[in-house]
Short mmCIF file of C-alpha atoms in Angstrom, two decimals:
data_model
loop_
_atom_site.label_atom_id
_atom_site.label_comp_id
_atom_site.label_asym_id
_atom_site.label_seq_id
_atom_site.Cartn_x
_atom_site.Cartn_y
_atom_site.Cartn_z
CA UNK A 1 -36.16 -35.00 -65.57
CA UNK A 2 -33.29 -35.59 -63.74
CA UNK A 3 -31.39 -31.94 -63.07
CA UNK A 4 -27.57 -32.43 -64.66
CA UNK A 5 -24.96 -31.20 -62.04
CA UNK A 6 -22.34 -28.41 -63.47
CA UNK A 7 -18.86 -29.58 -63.99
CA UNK A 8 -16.24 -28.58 -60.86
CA UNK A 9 -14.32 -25.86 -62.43
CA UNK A 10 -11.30 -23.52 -61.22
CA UNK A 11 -10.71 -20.28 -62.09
CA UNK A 12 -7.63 -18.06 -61.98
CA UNK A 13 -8.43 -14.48 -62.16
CA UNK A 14 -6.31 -11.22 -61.65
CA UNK A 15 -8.44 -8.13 -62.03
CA UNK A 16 -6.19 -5.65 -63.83
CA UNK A 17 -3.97 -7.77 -65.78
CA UNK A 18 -2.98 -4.94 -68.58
CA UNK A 19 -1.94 -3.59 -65.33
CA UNK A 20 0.78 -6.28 -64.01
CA UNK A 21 1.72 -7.25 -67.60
CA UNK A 22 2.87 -3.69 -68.10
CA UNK A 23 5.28 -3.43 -64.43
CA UNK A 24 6.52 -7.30 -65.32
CA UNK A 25 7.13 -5.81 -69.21
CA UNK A 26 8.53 -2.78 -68.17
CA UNK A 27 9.11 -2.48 -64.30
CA UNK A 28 11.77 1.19 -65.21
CA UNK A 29 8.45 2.95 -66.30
CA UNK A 30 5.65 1.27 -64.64
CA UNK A 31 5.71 0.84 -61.22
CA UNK A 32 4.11 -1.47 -58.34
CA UNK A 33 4.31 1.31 -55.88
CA UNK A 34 2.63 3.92 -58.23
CA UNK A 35 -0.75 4.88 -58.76
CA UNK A 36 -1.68 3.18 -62.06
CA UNK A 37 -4.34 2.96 -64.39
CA UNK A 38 -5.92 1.36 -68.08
CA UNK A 39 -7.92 3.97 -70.10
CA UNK A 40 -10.02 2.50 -72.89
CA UNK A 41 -11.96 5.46 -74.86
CA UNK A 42 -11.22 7.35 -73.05
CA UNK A 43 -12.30 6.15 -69.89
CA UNK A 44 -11.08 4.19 -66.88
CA UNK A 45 -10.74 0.44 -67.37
CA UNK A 46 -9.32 -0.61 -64.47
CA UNK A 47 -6.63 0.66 -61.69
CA UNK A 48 -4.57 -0.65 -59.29
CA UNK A 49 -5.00 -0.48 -55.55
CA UNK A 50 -3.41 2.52 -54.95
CA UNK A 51 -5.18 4.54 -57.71
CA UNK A 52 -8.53 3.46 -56.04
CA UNK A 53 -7.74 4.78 -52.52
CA UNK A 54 -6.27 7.70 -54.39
CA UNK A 55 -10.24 7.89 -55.88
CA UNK A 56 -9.46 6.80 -59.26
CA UNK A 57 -12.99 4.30 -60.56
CA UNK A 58 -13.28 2.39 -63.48
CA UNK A 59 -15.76 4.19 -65.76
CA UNK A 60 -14.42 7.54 -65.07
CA UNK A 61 -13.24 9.63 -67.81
CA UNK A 62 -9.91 10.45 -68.05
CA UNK A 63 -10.12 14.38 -66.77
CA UNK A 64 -11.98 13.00 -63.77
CA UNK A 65 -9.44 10.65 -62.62
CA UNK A 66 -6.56 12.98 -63.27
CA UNK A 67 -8.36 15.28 -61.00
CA UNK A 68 -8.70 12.93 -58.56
CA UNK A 69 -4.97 11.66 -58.56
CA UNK A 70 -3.07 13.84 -60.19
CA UNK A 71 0.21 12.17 -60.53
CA UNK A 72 -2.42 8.78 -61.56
CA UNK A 73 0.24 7.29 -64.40
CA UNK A 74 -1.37 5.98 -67.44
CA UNK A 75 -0.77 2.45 -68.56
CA UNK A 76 -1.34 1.36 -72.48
CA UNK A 77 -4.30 -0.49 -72.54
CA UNK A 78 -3.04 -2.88 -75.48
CA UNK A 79 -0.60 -4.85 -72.82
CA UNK A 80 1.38 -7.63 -74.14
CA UNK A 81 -0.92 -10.84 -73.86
CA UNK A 82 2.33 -12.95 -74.23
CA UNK A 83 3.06 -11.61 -71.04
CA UNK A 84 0.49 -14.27 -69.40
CA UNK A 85 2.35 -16.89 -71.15
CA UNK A 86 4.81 -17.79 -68.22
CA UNK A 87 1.90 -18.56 -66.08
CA UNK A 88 -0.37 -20.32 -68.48
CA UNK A 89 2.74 -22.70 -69.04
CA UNK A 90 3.64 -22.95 -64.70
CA UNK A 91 -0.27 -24.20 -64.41
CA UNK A 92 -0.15 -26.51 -67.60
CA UNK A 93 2.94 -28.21 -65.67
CA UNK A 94 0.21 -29.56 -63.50
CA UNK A 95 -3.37 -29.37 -65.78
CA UNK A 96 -2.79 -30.04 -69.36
CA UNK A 97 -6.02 -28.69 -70.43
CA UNK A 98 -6.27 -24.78 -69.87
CA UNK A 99 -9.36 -22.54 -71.00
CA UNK A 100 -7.74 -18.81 -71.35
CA UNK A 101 -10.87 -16.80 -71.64
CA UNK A 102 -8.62 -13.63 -71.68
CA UNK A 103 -4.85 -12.77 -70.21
CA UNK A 104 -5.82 -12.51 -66.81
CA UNK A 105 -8.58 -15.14 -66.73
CA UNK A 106 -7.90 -19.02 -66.98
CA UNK A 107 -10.70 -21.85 -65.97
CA UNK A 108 -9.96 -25.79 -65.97
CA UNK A 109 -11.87 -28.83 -64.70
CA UNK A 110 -10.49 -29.96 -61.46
CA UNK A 111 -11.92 -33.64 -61.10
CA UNK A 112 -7.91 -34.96 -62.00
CA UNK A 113 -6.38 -32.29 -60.50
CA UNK A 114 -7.74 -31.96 -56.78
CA UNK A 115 -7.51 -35.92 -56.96
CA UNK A 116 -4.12 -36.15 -57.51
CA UNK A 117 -2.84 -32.93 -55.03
CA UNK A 118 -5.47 -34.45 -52.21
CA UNK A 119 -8.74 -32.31 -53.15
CA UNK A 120 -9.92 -29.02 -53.68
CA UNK A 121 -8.41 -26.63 -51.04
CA UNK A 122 -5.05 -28.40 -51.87
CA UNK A 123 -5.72 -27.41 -55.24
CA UNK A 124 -6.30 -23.76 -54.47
CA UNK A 125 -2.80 -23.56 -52.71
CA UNK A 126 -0.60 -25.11 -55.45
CA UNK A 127 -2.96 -23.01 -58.62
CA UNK A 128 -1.75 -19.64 -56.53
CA UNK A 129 1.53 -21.08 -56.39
CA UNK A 130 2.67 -22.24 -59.64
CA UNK A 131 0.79 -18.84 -60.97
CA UNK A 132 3.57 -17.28 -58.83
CA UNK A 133 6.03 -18.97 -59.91
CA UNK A 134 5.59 -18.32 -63.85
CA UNK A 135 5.16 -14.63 -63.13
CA UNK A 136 8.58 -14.84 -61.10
CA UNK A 137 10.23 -16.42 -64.19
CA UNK A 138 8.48 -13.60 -66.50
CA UNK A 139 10.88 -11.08 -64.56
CA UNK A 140 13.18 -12.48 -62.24
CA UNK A 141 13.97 -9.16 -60.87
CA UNK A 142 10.32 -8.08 -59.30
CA UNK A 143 8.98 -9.18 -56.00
CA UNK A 144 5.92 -10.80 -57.42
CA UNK A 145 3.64 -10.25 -54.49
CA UNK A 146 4.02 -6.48 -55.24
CA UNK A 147 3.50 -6.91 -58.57
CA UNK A 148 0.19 -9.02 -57.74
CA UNK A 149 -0.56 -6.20 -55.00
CA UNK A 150 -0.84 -3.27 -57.67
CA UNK A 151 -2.98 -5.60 -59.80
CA UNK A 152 -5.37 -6.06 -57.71
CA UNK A 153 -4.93 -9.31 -56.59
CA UNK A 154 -4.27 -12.90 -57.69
CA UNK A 155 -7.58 -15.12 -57.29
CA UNK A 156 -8.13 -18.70 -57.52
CA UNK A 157 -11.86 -19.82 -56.97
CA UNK A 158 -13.31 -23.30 -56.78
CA UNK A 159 -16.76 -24.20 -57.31
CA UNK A 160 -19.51 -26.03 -59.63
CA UNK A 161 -19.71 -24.10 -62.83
CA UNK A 162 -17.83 -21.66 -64.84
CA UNK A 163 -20.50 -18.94 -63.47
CA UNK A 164 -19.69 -19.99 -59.44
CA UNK A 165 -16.01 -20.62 -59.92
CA UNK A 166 -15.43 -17.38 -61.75
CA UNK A 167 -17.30 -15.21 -58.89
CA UNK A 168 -15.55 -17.45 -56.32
CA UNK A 169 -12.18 -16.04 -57.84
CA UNK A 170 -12.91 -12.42 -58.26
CA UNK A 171 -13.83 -12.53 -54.36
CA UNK A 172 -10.89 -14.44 -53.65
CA UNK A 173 -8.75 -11.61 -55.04
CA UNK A 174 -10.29 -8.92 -53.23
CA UNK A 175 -10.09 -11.57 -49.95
CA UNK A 176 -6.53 -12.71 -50.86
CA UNK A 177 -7.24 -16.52 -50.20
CA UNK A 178 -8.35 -18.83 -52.03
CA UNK A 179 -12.33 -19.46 -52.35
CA UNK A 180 -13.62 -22.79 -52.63
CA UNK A 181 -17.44 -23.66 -52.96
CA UNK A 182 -18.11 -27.02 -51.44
CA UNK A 183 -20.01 -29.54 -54.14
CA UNK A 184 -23.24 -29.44 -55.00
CA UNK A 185 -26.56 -27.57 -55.69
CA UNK A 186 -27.48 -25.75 -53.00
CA UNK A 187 -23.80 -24.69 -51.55
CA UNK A 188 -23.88 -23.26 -55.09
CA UNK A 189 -27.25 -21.54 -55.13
CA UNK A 190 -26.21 -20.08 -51.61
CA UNK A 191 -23.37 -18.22 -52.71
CA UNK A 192 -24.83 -17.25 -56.07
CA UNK A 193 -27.47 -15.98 -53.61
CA UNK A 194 -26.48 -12.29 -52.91
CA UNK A 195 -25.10 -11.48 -56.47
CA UNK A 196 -27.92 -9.28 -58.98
CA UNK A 197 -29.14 -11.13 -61.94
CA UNK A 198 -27.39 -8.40 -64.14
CA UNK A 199 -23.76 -9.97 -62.42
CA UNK A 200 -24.60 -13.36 -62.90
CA UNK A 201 -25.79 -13.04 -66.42
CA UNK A 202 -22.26 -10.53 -67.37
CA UNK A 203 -20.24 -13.37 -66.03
#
């Protein structure tokens, strides 16, 4: 039986969203050059940059990361999805069809899409870009990047599968450039490679 090849997907990821849609929803009380962080029961969802060299770690409980940054400021962890709108809309200016697993988290296919920009790497560049430009018109007054910065990142990863493209992004966040996979099986299984079975099956 003949193995059936994944579909070549994209993914746009930014790690703490709750995080950037609270400094573009209120930038007077939430700030890109403070220490921020999401509790969720208590606990440490996710934090920006700055929180983490501070020590602050998702899964901590609250006491624990106060003691660890003090002045950490605490960011409502129902943030406005609507806030993600601005993007969704810049990238739909250039891909119609948009899969929003979550604010924060978008995947399409990119067979059109790299064709008509001149291929995947090309692809990367202008995803990152437009995503930039609908968080600029969220808030015209915030320097994006800084905004991006205490979120942890904008991502854009490129690959065969949902499961690939979607670990290609969260690396490209933490890398800040884009990560592209080149086609086929075994470029795939090579960077699947290093990741536990527990990642890969959470994804």
């Amino acid at each position: 039986m003949a193995t059936v090849q994944p579909p070549r997907c994209a993914v746009l990821h930014t790690p703490a969203w709750p995080i950037t849609a609270a400094i573009l929803h209120e930038p007077e009380t939430f700030g890109p050059t403070q220490p921020l962080a999401v509790f969720h029961a208590q606990r440490v969802l996710s934090c920006s940059p700055l929180a983490w060299r501070e020590g602050v770690r998702p899964g901590q409980r609250r006491r624990q990361a106060q003691g660890a940054c003090p002045h950490l400021v605490i960011v409502p962890f129902n943030a406005d999805a609507r806030m993600y709108e601005p993007l969704v809309q810049s990238i739909g200016a250039l891909v119609p069809l948009i899969d929003v697993e979550n604010p924060g988290s978008l995947l399409l296919a990119t067979r059109g899409p790299s064709r008509y920009v001149g291929g995947d790497n090309a692809l990367a560049v202008r995803l990152l870009t437009l995503a930039s430009e609908g968080l600029s018109h969220a808030n015209q007054g915030l320097n994006v990047d800084e905004v991006m910065t205490a979120g942890g990142g904008l991502g854009v990863g490129i690959a065969d599968g949902r499961v690939a493209a979607t670990l290609a992004a969260r690396s490209s966040s933490r890398r800040g450039e884009p990560v592209v996979i080149q086609p086929g099986m075994q470029a795939t299984a090579d960077f699947l490679a290093p990741y536990a079975v527990k990642v890969l099956t959470a994804v």
